[in-house]
Amino acid sequence: MAVSWTLGAVTATPAQSAEVGQSLNLSCSLSTAAGDTIHQVRWLRDGSRQTLLAYRAVPTVHLSHQEPAVLLWPSPLGSSHISIQSVKPEDEGCFLCMFDVYPSGQQEGKTCVTVTGKVNHKNTTTAIAGKPTTFTCSYTLPARVQQVLWRRTGGQGQRTTLASYSKHGHQSIDEAFVNRVTLSKNLGDSAMTMQEVKMEDEACYTCEFHTYPDGTKSAATCLVVYVLPKAEVSHTTQPSGAIEASCSARAKPSVQMEWDFGGDNRALGTPVLTSHNQSDGTITMTSSVLLKSGTLGDVRCVIHHPGMDEPLTVSLTNDGPAMSVLLWTKRRENLRSTDDD
């Protein structure tokens, strides 16, 4: 356990823990006796006695040595406050704050610091229903990891351990997921791949590192499942000759729809948009518009969805069997296809 000391009249900052990559703040103060004068203040690593910072305090602060990653902050005479930028694993240990005092002599305080690792992860990720997705996380001090496991937390708070991998090479996959989940055999950088993502896979997934001596460190990534649009268009001619056009798309999340009339606004009014929530969690959006009579080859329904790089455009002359589109990869490559419903 990290501890700190007061030696002589120097009070050092309390013991603390710092994550790799964060800043570490250290401070100390000296209670001087009458007639004492502080000639120099130094910060050193205990053990190696490496000087991190040295400066004269009077009449004005004058730096005589400063390591690149160490900053000196303004402080009253008799106090010293420094920061070590972007803590590294080798920064774990004790630090000495030393005051060269005349005529009392040298006085020092010591603080010991524990450095811990950090879990790097994504807070949220998206996947397309029916497609694979991969969850990743890493620990900044991989040599300390003894075991890594992945848990899923459902909407009702129920937790399931999906997969784990230990330092001794043992890997375990939950029986219910053995045909759908694979886990990399790596402790510091873990990747769990899930095949054929389903709507019910929408949950939060916790990457949990069991480390020594840092203890258990974890972070969660929440999965949002997209369902790409399936679009249908149709039209009917009224006795007056006007044409009622309709465009529907079922997806998750809901789509945005607009009409392209080919540069000639043939609409007899504003399109009417309706939505309907489906039992499977998808939403069906329908846009209906009344058109002047004429050819329909240049009339198109344009559908936007966050799972697609480009909008889906369906010509009104393609009414009949439903049209679907698949447009998604991790690298955002276009993989568009059409299937009959």
PDB file of C-alpha atoms in Angstrom, residues 74-314:
ATOM      1  CA  PRO A  74       3.332  28.809  -8.628  1.00  0.00           C
ATOM      2  CA  SER A  75       3.228  28.366  -4.863  1.00  0.00           C
ATOM      3  CA  PRO A  76       3.985  30.411  -1.730  1.00  0.00           C
ATOM      4  CA  LEU A  77       7.478  30.491  -0.293  1.00  0.00           C
ATOM      5  CA  GLY A  78       7.921  27.356   1.790  1.00  0.00           C
ATOM      6  CA  SER A  79       5.676  25.260  -0.469  1.00  0.00           C
ATOM      7  CA  SER A  80       6.312  23.409  -3.713  1.00  0.00           C
ATOM      8  CA  HIS A  81       3.818  21.996  -6.202  1.00  0.00           C
ATOM      9  CA  ILE A  82       4.774  20.009  -9.302  1.00  0.00           C
ATOM     10  CA  SER A  83       3.007  17.897 -11.945  1.00  0.00           C
ATOM     11  CA  ILE A  84       4.329  14.883 -13.815  1.00  0.00           C
ATOM     12  CA  GLN A  85       2.609  14.825 -17.192  1.00  0.00           C
ATOM     13  CA  SER A  86       1.286  11.563 -18.680  1.00  0.00           C
ATOM     14  CA  VAL A  87       2.223   9.086 -15.955  1.00  0.00           C
ATOM     15  CA  LYS A  88       4.113   5.956 -17.041  1.00  0.00           C
ATOM     16  CA  PRO A  89       4.367   2.564 -15.295  1.00  0.00           C
ATOM     17  CA  GLU A  90       7.948   3.368 -14.268  1.00  0.00           C
ATOM     18  CA  ASP A  91       6.660   6.380 -12.308  1.00  0.00           C
ATOM     19  CA  GLU A  92       5.401   4.026  -9.610  1.00  0.00           C
ATOM     20  CA  GLY A  93       7.472   4.492  -6.471  1.00  0.00           C
ATOM     21  CA  CYS A  94       8.433   7.190  -4.008  1.00  0.00           C
ATOM     22  CA  PHE A  95       9.333  10.831  -4.583  1.00  0.00           C
ATOM     23  CA  LEU A  96      11.417  13.087  -2.339  1.00  0.00           C
ATOM     24  CA  CYS A  97      10.768  16.775  -1.791  1.00  0.00           C
ATOM     25  CA  MET A  98      13.997  18.328  -0.457  1.00  0.00           C
ATOM     26  CA  PHE A  99      14.524  21.813   0.977  1.00  0.00           C
ATOM     27  CA  ASP A 100      18.075  23.144   1.340  1.00  0.00           C
ATOM     28  CA  VAL A 101      17.723  25.459   4.360  1.00  0.00           C
ATOM     29  CA  TYR A 102      20.284  27.767   5.954  1.00  0.00           C
ATOM     30  CA  PRO A 103      21.351  27.413   8.701  1.00  0.00           C
ATOM     31  CA  SER A 104      19.108  24.425   9.660  1.00  0.00           C
ATOM     32  CA  GLY A 105      20.332  22.188   6.851  1.00  0.00           C
ATOM     33  CA  GLN A 106      18.574  19.863   4.445  1.00  0.00           C
ATOM     34  CA  GLN A 107      15.027  18.737   5.223  1.00  0.00           C
ATOM     35  CA  GLU A 108      12.874  16.377   3.162  1.00  0.00           C
ATOM     36  CA  GLY A 109       9.477  14.743   2.812  1.00  0.00           C
ATOM     37  CA  LYS A 110       8.513  11.599   0.934  1.00  0.00           C
ATOM     38  CA  THR A 111       5.404  10.474  -0.939  1.00  0.00           C
ATOM     39  CA  CYS A 112       4.862   7.045  -2.500  1.00  0.00           C
ATOM     40  CA  VAL A 113       2.652   6.660  -5.558  1.00  0.00           C
ATOM     41  CA  THR A 114       0.872   3.628  -6.982  1.00  0.00           C
ATOM     42  CA  VAL A 115       0.395   3.538 -10.764  1.00  0.00           C
ATOM     43  CA  THR A 116      -2.598   1.628 -12.125  1.00  0.00           C
ATOM     44  CA  GLY A 117      -3.719   0.749 -15.628  1.00  0.00           C
ATOM     45  CA  LYS A 118      -6.722   2.012 -17.558  1.00  0.00           C
ATOM     46  CA  VAL A 119      -9.309   0.207 -19.672  1.00  0.00           C
ATOM     47  CA  ASN A 120      -9.630   1.633 -23.183  1.00  0.00           C
ATOM     48  CA  HIS A 121     -12.977   0.945 -24.854  1.00  0.00           C
ATOM     49  CA  LYS A 122     -15.886   2.407 -26.828  1.00  0.00           C
ATOM     50  CA  ASN A 123     -18.902   3.639 -24.893  1.00  0.00           C
ATOM     51  CA  THR A 124     -21.307   2.645 -27.659  1.00  0.00           C
ATOM     52  CA  THR A 125     -21.121   0.684 -30.888  1.00  0.00           C
ATOM     53  CA  THR A 126     -23.597  -0.130 -33.636  1.00  0.00           C
ATOM     54  CA  ALA A 127     -24.214  -3.319 -35.579  1.00  0.00           C
ATOM     55  CA  ILE A 128     -26.505  -4.394 -38.394  1.00  0.00           C
ATOM     56  CA  ALA A 129     -28.977  -7.175 -37.610  1.00  0.00           C
ATOM     57  CA  GLY A 130     -27.815 -10.394 -39.258  1.00  0.00           C
ATOM     58  CA  LYS A 131     -24.215  -9.198 -39.583  1.00  0.00           C
ATOM     59  CA  PRO A 132     -21.222  -9.863 -37.276  1.00  0.00           C
ATOM     60  CA  THR A 133     -19.856  -7.293 -34.857  1.00  0.00           C
ATOM     61  CA  THR A 134     -16.683  -7.143 -32.766  1.00  0.00           C
ATOM     62  CA  PHE A 135     -16.248  -5.642 -29.286  1.00  0.00           C
ATOM     63  CA  THR A 136     -12.736  -4.561 -28.310  1.00  0.00           C
ATOM     64  CA  CYS A 137     -11.041  -3.305 -25.163  1.00  0.00           C
ATOM     65  CA  SER A 138      -7.487  -3.073 -23.881  1.00  0.00           C
ATOM     66  CA  TYR A 139      -5.618  -2.584 -20.600  1.00  0.00           C
ATOM     67  CA  THR A 140      -2.699  -0.168 -20.562  1.00  0.00           C
ATOM     68  CA  LEU A 141      -0.624  -2.444 -18.286  1.00  0.00           C
ATOM     69  CA  PRO A 142      -1.102  -5.805 -20.047  1.00  0.00           C
ATOM     70  CA  ALA A 143       1.599  -7.604 -18.061  1.00  0.00           C
ATOM     71  CA  ARG A 144      -0.583  -7.295 -14.952  1.00  0.00           C
ATOM     72  CA  VAL A 145      -3.650  -8.990 -16.483  1.00  0.00           C
ATOM     73  CA  GLN A 146      -4.377 -12.477 -15.117  1.00  0.00           C
ATOM     74  CA  GLN A 147      -7.763 -13.001 -16.798  1.00  0.00           C
ATOM     75  CA  VAL A 148     -10.185 -11.169 -19.074  1.00  0.00           C
ATOM     76  CA  LEU A 149     -13.889 -11.886 -19.340  1.00  0.00           C
ATOM     77  CA  TRP A 150     -16.928 -10.444 -21.094  1.00  0.00           C
ATOM     78  CA  ARG A 151     -20.341 -10.076 -19.468  1.00  0.00           C
ATOM     79  CA  ARG A 152     -23.665  -9.030 -20.956  1.00  0.00           C
ATOM     80  CA  THR A 153     -26.184  -6.979 -18.966  1.00  0.00           C
ATOM     81  CA  GLY A 154     -29.742  -7.130 -20.310  1.00  0.00           C
ATOM     82  CA  GLY A 155     -32.509  -4.573 -20.062  1.00  0.00           C
ATOM     83  CA  GLN A 156     -33.806  -6.109 -16.836  1.00  0.00           C
ATOM     84  CA  GLY A 157     -30.352  -6.084 -15.239  1.00  0.00           C
ATOM     85  CA  GLN A 158     -29.675  -9.788 -15.735  1.00  0.00           C
ATOM     86  CA  ARG A 159     -25.977 -10.584 -16.222  1.00  0.00           C
ATOM     87  CA  THR A 160     -24.485 -13.368 -18.327  1.00  0.00           C
ATOM     88  CA  THR A 161     -20.803 -14.248 -18.627  1.00  0.00           C
ATOM     89  CA  LEU A 162     -20.292 -14.865 -22.345  1.00  0.00           C
ATOM     90  CA  ALA A 163     -16.589 -15.650 -22.597  1.00  0.00           C
ATOM     91  CA  SER A 164     -13.307 -15.597 -20.700  1.00  0.00           C
ATOM     92  CA  TYR A 165      -9.604 -16.167 -21.261  1.00  0.00           C
ATOM     93  CA  SER A 166      -6.962 -16.663 -18.560  1.00  0.00           C
ATOM     94  CA  LYS A 167      -3.214 -16.214 -18.298  1.00  0.00           C
ATOM     95  CA  HIS A 168      -2.728 -19.990 -18.365  1.00  0.00           C
ATOM     96  CA  GLY A 169      -4.389 -20.247 -21.781  1.00  0.00           C
ATOM     97  CA  HIS A 170      -7.789 -21.490 -20.650  1.00  0.00           C
ATOM     98  CA  GLN A 171     -10.689 -20.188 -22.733  1.00  0.00           C
ATOM     99  CA  SER A 172     -14.378 -20.566 -21.927  1.00  0.00           C
ATOM    100  CA  ILE A 173     -17.493 -19.715 -24.001  1.00  0.00           C
ATOM    101  CA  ASP A 174     -21.020 -19.897 -22.584  1.00  0.00           C
ATOM    102  CA  GLU A 175     -22.928 -22.876 -24.043  1.00  0.00           C
ATOM    103  CA  ALA A 176     -25.729 -20.661 -25.353  1.00  0.00           C
ATOM    104  CA  PHE A 177     -23.210 -18.664 -27.417  1.00  0.00           C
ATOM    105  CA  VAL A 178     -20.618 -21.276 -28.364  1.00  0.00           C
ATOM    106  CA  ASN A 179     -21.679 -21.199 -32.036  1.00  0.00           C
ATOM    107  CA  ARG A 180     -21.958 -17.401 -32.243  1.00  0.00           C
ATOM    108  CA  VAL A 181     -19.188 -15.951 -30.076  1.00  0.00           C
ATOM    109  CA  THR A 182     -15.416 -16.132 -30.474  1.00  0.00           C
ATOM    110  CA  LEU A 183     -12.828 -14.557 -28.158  1.00  0.00           C
ATOM    111  CA  SER A 184      -9.255 -13.620 -28.990  1.00  0.00           C
ATOM    112  CA  LYS A 185      -6.525 -15.371 -27.023  1.00  0.00           C
ATOM    113  CA  ASN A 186      -4.955 -12.156 -25.802  1.00  0.00           C
ATOM    114  CA  LEU A 187      -4.974 -10.692 -22.303  1.00  0.00           C
ATOM    115  CA  GLY A 188      -4.005  -7.066 -22.823  1.00  0.00           C
ATOM    116  CA  ASP A 189      -6.025  -6.468 -26.010  1.00  0.00           C
ATOM    117  CA  SER A 190      -9.279  -8.408 -26.021  1.00  0.00           C
ATOM    118  CA  ALA A 191     -11.651  -8.823 -28.975  1.00  0.00           C
ATOM    119  CA  MET A 192     -14.980 -10.644 -28.808  1.00  0.00           C
ATOM    120  CA  THR A 193     -16.800 -11.277 -32.090  1.00  0.00           C
ATOM    121  CA  MET A 194     -20.511 -12.060 -32.263  1.00  0.00           C
ATOM    122  CA  GLN A 195     -21.923 -13.599 -35.443  1.00  0.00           C
ATOM    123  CA  GLU A 196     -25.371 -12.864 -36.893  1.00  0.00           C
ATOM    124  CA  VAL A 197     -26.364 -10.119 -34.470  1.00  0.00           C
ATOM    125  CA  LYS A 198     -29.990 -10.278 -33.332  1.00  0.00           C
ATOM    126  CA  MET A 199     -32.322  -7.614 -31.976  1.00  0.00           C
ATOM    127  CA  GLU A 200     -32.173  -9.246 -28.542  1.00  0.00           C
ATOM    128  CA  ASP A 201     -28.387  -8.758 -28.528  1.00  0.00           C
ATOM    129  CA  GLU A 202     -28.965  -5.042 -27.929  1.00  0.00           C
ATOM    130  CA  ALA A 203     -27.466  -4.712 -24.442  1.00  0.00           C
ATOM    131  CA  CYS A 204     -24.355  -3.507 -22.624  1.00  0.00           C
ATOM    132  CA  TYR A 205     -21.210  -5.650 -22.713  1.00  0.00           C
ATOM    133  CA  THR A 206     -18.623  -5.317 -19.951  1.00  0.00           C
ATOM    134  CA  CYS A 207     -14.970  -6.071 -20.555  1.00  0.00           C
ATOM    135  CA  GLU A 208     -13.515  -7.081 -17.175  1.00  0.00           C
ATOM    136  CA  PHE A 209      -9.785  -7.379 -16.520  1.00  0.00           C
ATOM    137  CA  HIS A 210      -8.641  -9.269 -13.435  1.00  0.00           C
ATOM    138  CA  THR A 211      -5.218  -7.809 -12.693  1.00  0.00           C
ATOM    139  CA  TYR A 212      -2.502  -7.995 -10.069  1.00  0.00           C
ATOM    140  CA  PRO A 213      -1.909  -5.866  -8.115  1.00  0.00           C
ATOM    141  CA  ASP A 214      -4.443  -3.380  -9.543  1.00  0.00           C
ATOM    142  CA  GLY A 215      -7.485  -5.584  -8.844  1.00  0.00           C
ATOM    143  CA  THR A 216     -10.521  -5.752 -11.125  1.00  0.00           C
ATOM    144  CA  LYS A 217     -10.806  -3.063 -13.806  1.00  0.00           C
ATOM    145  CA  SER A 218     -13.761  -2.935 -16.168  1.00  0.00           C
ATOM    146  CA  ALA A 219     -15.631  -0.824 -18.704  1.00  0.00           C
ATOM    147  CA  ALA A 220     -18.873  -1.316 -20.628  1.00  0.00           C
ATOM    148  CA  THR A 221     -19.761  -0.903 -24.299  1.00  0.00           C
ATOM    149  CA  CYS A 222     -23.449  -0.645 -25.156  1.00  0.00           C
ATOM    150  CA  LEU A 223     -24.578  -2.181 -28.443  1.00  0.00           C
ATOM    151  CA  VAL A 224     -27.216  -0.534 -30.623  1.00  0.00           C
ATOM    152  CA  VAL A 225     -28.656  -2.848 -33.276  1.00  0.00           C
ATOM    153  CA  TYR A 226     -29.736  -1.354 -36.600  1.00  0.00           C
ATOM    154  CA  VAL A 227     -32.222  -2.950 -38.976  1.00  0.00           C
ATOM    155  CA  LEU A 228     -31.684  -1.684 -42.518  1.00  0.00           C
ATOM    156  CA  PRO A 229     -34.715  -0.451 -44.451  1.00  0.00           C
ATOM    157  CA  LYS A 230     -37.048  -2.644 -46.451  1.00  0.00           C
ATOM    158  CA  ALA A 231     -38.848  -0.337 -48.846  1.00  0.00           C
ATOM    159  CA  GLU A 232     -42.139  -0.674 -50.702  1.00  0.00           C
ATOM    160  CA  VAL A 233     -43.652   1.741 -53.233  1.00  0.00           C
ATOM    161  CA  SER A 234     -47.105   1.720 -54.797  1.00  0.00           C
ATOM    162  CA  HIS A 235     -49.479   4.009 -56.668  1.00  0.00           C
ATOM    163  CA  THR A 236     -53.145   4.133 -57.641  1.00  0.00           C
ATOM    164  CA  THR A 237     -54.977   6.339 -60.132  1.00  0.00           C
ATOM    165  CA  GLN A 238     -58.094   8.085 -58.882  1.00  0.00           C
ATOM    166  CA  PRO A 239     -61.200   8.728 -61.062  1.00  0.00           C
ATOM    167  CA  SER A 240     -60.116  12.352 -61.386  1.00  0.00           C
ATOM    168  CA  GLY A 241     -56.862  11.239 -62.968  1.00  0.00           C
ATOM    169  CA  ALA A 242     -54.738  12.248 -59.973  1.00  0.00           C
ATOM    170  CA  ILE A 243     -52.248   9.651 -58.771  1.00  0.00           C
ATOM    171  CA  GLU A 244     -51.888   8.678 -55.106  1.00  0.00           C
ATOM    172  CA  ALA A 245     -48.299   7.557 -54.475  1.00  0.00           C
ATOM    173  CA  SER A 246     -47.163   5.723 -51.354  1.00  0.00           C
ATOM    174  CA  CYS A 247     -43.716   4.797 -50.030  1.00  0.00           C
ATOM    175  CA  SER A 248     -43.148   2.668 -46.906  1.00  0.00           C
ATOM    176  CA  ALA A 249     -39.964   1.555 -45.163  1.00  0.00           C
ATOM    177  CA  ARG A 250     -39.526  -0.611 -42.078  1.00  0.00           C
ATOM    178  CA  ALA A 251     -36.271  -0.163 -40.173  1.00  0.00           C
ATOM    179  CA  LYS A 252     -34.593   0.520 -36.820  1.00  0.00           C
ATOM    180  CA  PRO A 253     -34.153   3.324 -36.042  1.00  0.00           C
ATOM    181  CA  SER A 254     -36.855   4.948 -38.136  1.00  0.00           C
ATOM    182  CA  VAL A 255     -36.007   6.316 -41.575  1.00  0.00           C
ATOM    183  CA  GLN A 256     -36.311   9.810 -42.981  1.00  0.00           C
ATOM    184  CA  MET A 257     -38.242  10.001 -46.254  1.00  0.00           C
ATOM    185  CA  GLU A 258     -38.561  12.534 -49.049  1.00  0.00           C
ATOM    186  CA  TRP A 259     -39.871  12.608 -52.604  1.00  0.00           C
ATOM    187  CA  ASP A 260     -37.895  13.443 -55.743  1.00  0.00           C
ATOM    188  CA  PHE A 261     -40.235  14.593 -58.523  1.00  0.00           C
ATOM    189  CA  GLY A 262     -37.480  14.958 -61.106  1.00  0.00           C
ATOM    190  CA  GLY A 263     -37.388  18.756 -61.037  1.00  0.00           C
ATOM    191  CA  ASP A 264     -41.097  19.206 -61.819  1.00  0.00           C
ATOM    192  CA  ASN A 265     -43.164  19.583 -58.660  1.00  0.00           C
ATOM    193  CA  ARG A 266     -46.236  17.561 -59.497  1.00  0.00           C
ATOM    194  CA  ALA A 267     -47.451  17.268 -55.914  1.00  0.00           C
ATOM    195  CA  LEU A 268     -51.039  18.295 -55.210  1.00  0.00           C
ATOM    196  CA  GLY A 269     -50.318  19.158 -51.598  1.00  0.00           C
ATOM    197  CA  THR A 270     -47.849  18.249 -48.858  1.00  0.00           C
ATOM    198  CA  PRO A 271     -46.821  14.589 -48.353  1.00  0.00           C
ATOM    199  CA  VAL A 272     -48.460  12.937 -45.327  1.00  0.00           C
ATOM    200  CA  LEU A 273     -46.090  10.974 -43.074  1.00  0.00           C
ATOM    201  CA  THR A 274     -47.276   8.280 -40.644  1.00  0.00           C
ATOM    202  CA  SER A 275     -45.383   5.865 -38.383  1.00  0.00           C
ATOM    203  CA  HIS A 276     -46.224   2.536 -36.802  1.00  0.00           C
ATOM    204  CA  ASN A 277     -44.237   0.678 -34.126  1.00  0.00           C
ATOM    205  CA  GLN A 278     -43.804  -3.026 -34.904  1.00  0.00           C
ATOM    206  CA  SER A 279     -43.684  -5.788 -32.295  1.00  0.00           C
ATOM    207  CA  ASP A 280     -40.093  -6.669 -33.259  1.00  0.00           C
ATOM    208  CA  GLY A 281     -38.822  -3.192 -32.344  1.00  0.00           C
ATOM    209  CA  THR A 282     -38.726  -1.813 -35.879  1.00  0.00           C
ATOM    210  CA  ILE A 283     -40.702   1.212 -37.049  1.00  0.00           C
ATOM    211  CA  THR A 284     -42.623   1.455 -40.309  1.00  0.00           C
ATOM    212  CA  MET A 285     -42.714   4.918 -41.850  1.00  0.00           C
ATOM    213  CA  THR A 286     -45.140   5.661 -44.705  1.00  0.00           C
ATOM    214  CA  SER A 287     -45.206   8.769 -46.881  1.00  0.00           C
ATOM    215  CA  SER A 288     -48.233   9.388 -49.119  1.00  0.00           C
ATOM    216  CA  VAL A 289     -48.603  12.154 -51.675  1.00  0.00           C
ATOM    217  CA  LEU A 290     -51.151  13.083 -54.354  1.00  0.00           C
ATOM    218  CA  LEU A 291     -49.672  13.775 -57.808  1.00  0.00           C
ATOM    219  CA  LYS A 292     -50.884  15.319 -61.023  1.00  0.00           C
ATOM    220  CA  SER A 293     -51.542  12.818 -63.791  1.00  0.00           C
ATOM    221  CA  GLY A 294     -48.639  11.976 -66.067  1.00  0.00           C
ATOM    222  CA  THR A 295     -45.704   9.585 -66.437  1.00  0.00           C
ATOM    223  CA  LEU A 296     -44.128   8.220 -63.239  1.00  0.00           C
ATOM    224  CA  GLY A 297     -40.638   7.308 -64.432  1.00  0.00           C
ATOM    225  CA  ASP A 298     -39.034  10.379 -62.849  1.00  0.00           C
ATOM    226  CA  VAL A 299     -40.800  10.109 -59.461  1.00  0.00           C
ATOM    227  CA  ARG A 300     -38.683   8.538 -56.725  1.00  0.00           C
ATOM    228  CA  CYS A 301     -38.911   7.888 -52.992  1.00  0.00           C
ATOM    229  CA  VAL A 302     -35.645   8.749 -51.220  1.00  0.00           C
ATOM    230  CA  ILE A 303     -34.951   7.002 -47.896  1.00  0.00           C
ATOM    231  CA  HIS A 304     -32.249   8.004 -45.385  1.00  0.00           C
ATOM    232  CA  HIS A 305     -31.019   5.753 -42.559  1.00  0.00           C
ATOM    233  CA  PRO A 306     -27.980   6.076 -40.223  1.00  0.00           C
ATOM    234  CA  GLY A 307     -26.867   2.549 -41.144  1.00  0.00           C
ATOM    235  CA  MET A 308     -26.342   3.523 -44.788  1.00  0.00           C
ATOM    236  CA  ASP A 309     -23.634   5.666 -46.349  1.00  0.00           C
ATOM    237  CA  GLU A 310     -25.965   6.736 -49.141  1.00  0.00           C
ATOM    238  CA  PRO A 311     -29.743   7.121 -49.337  1.00  0.00           C
ATOM    239  CA  LEU A 312     -31.871   4.367 -50.837  1.00  0.00           C
ATOM    240  CA  THR A 313     -33.731   5.618 -53.907  1.00  0.00           C
ATOM    241  CA  VAL A 314     -36.750   3.658 -55.195  1.00  0.00           C
TER     242      VAL A 314
END
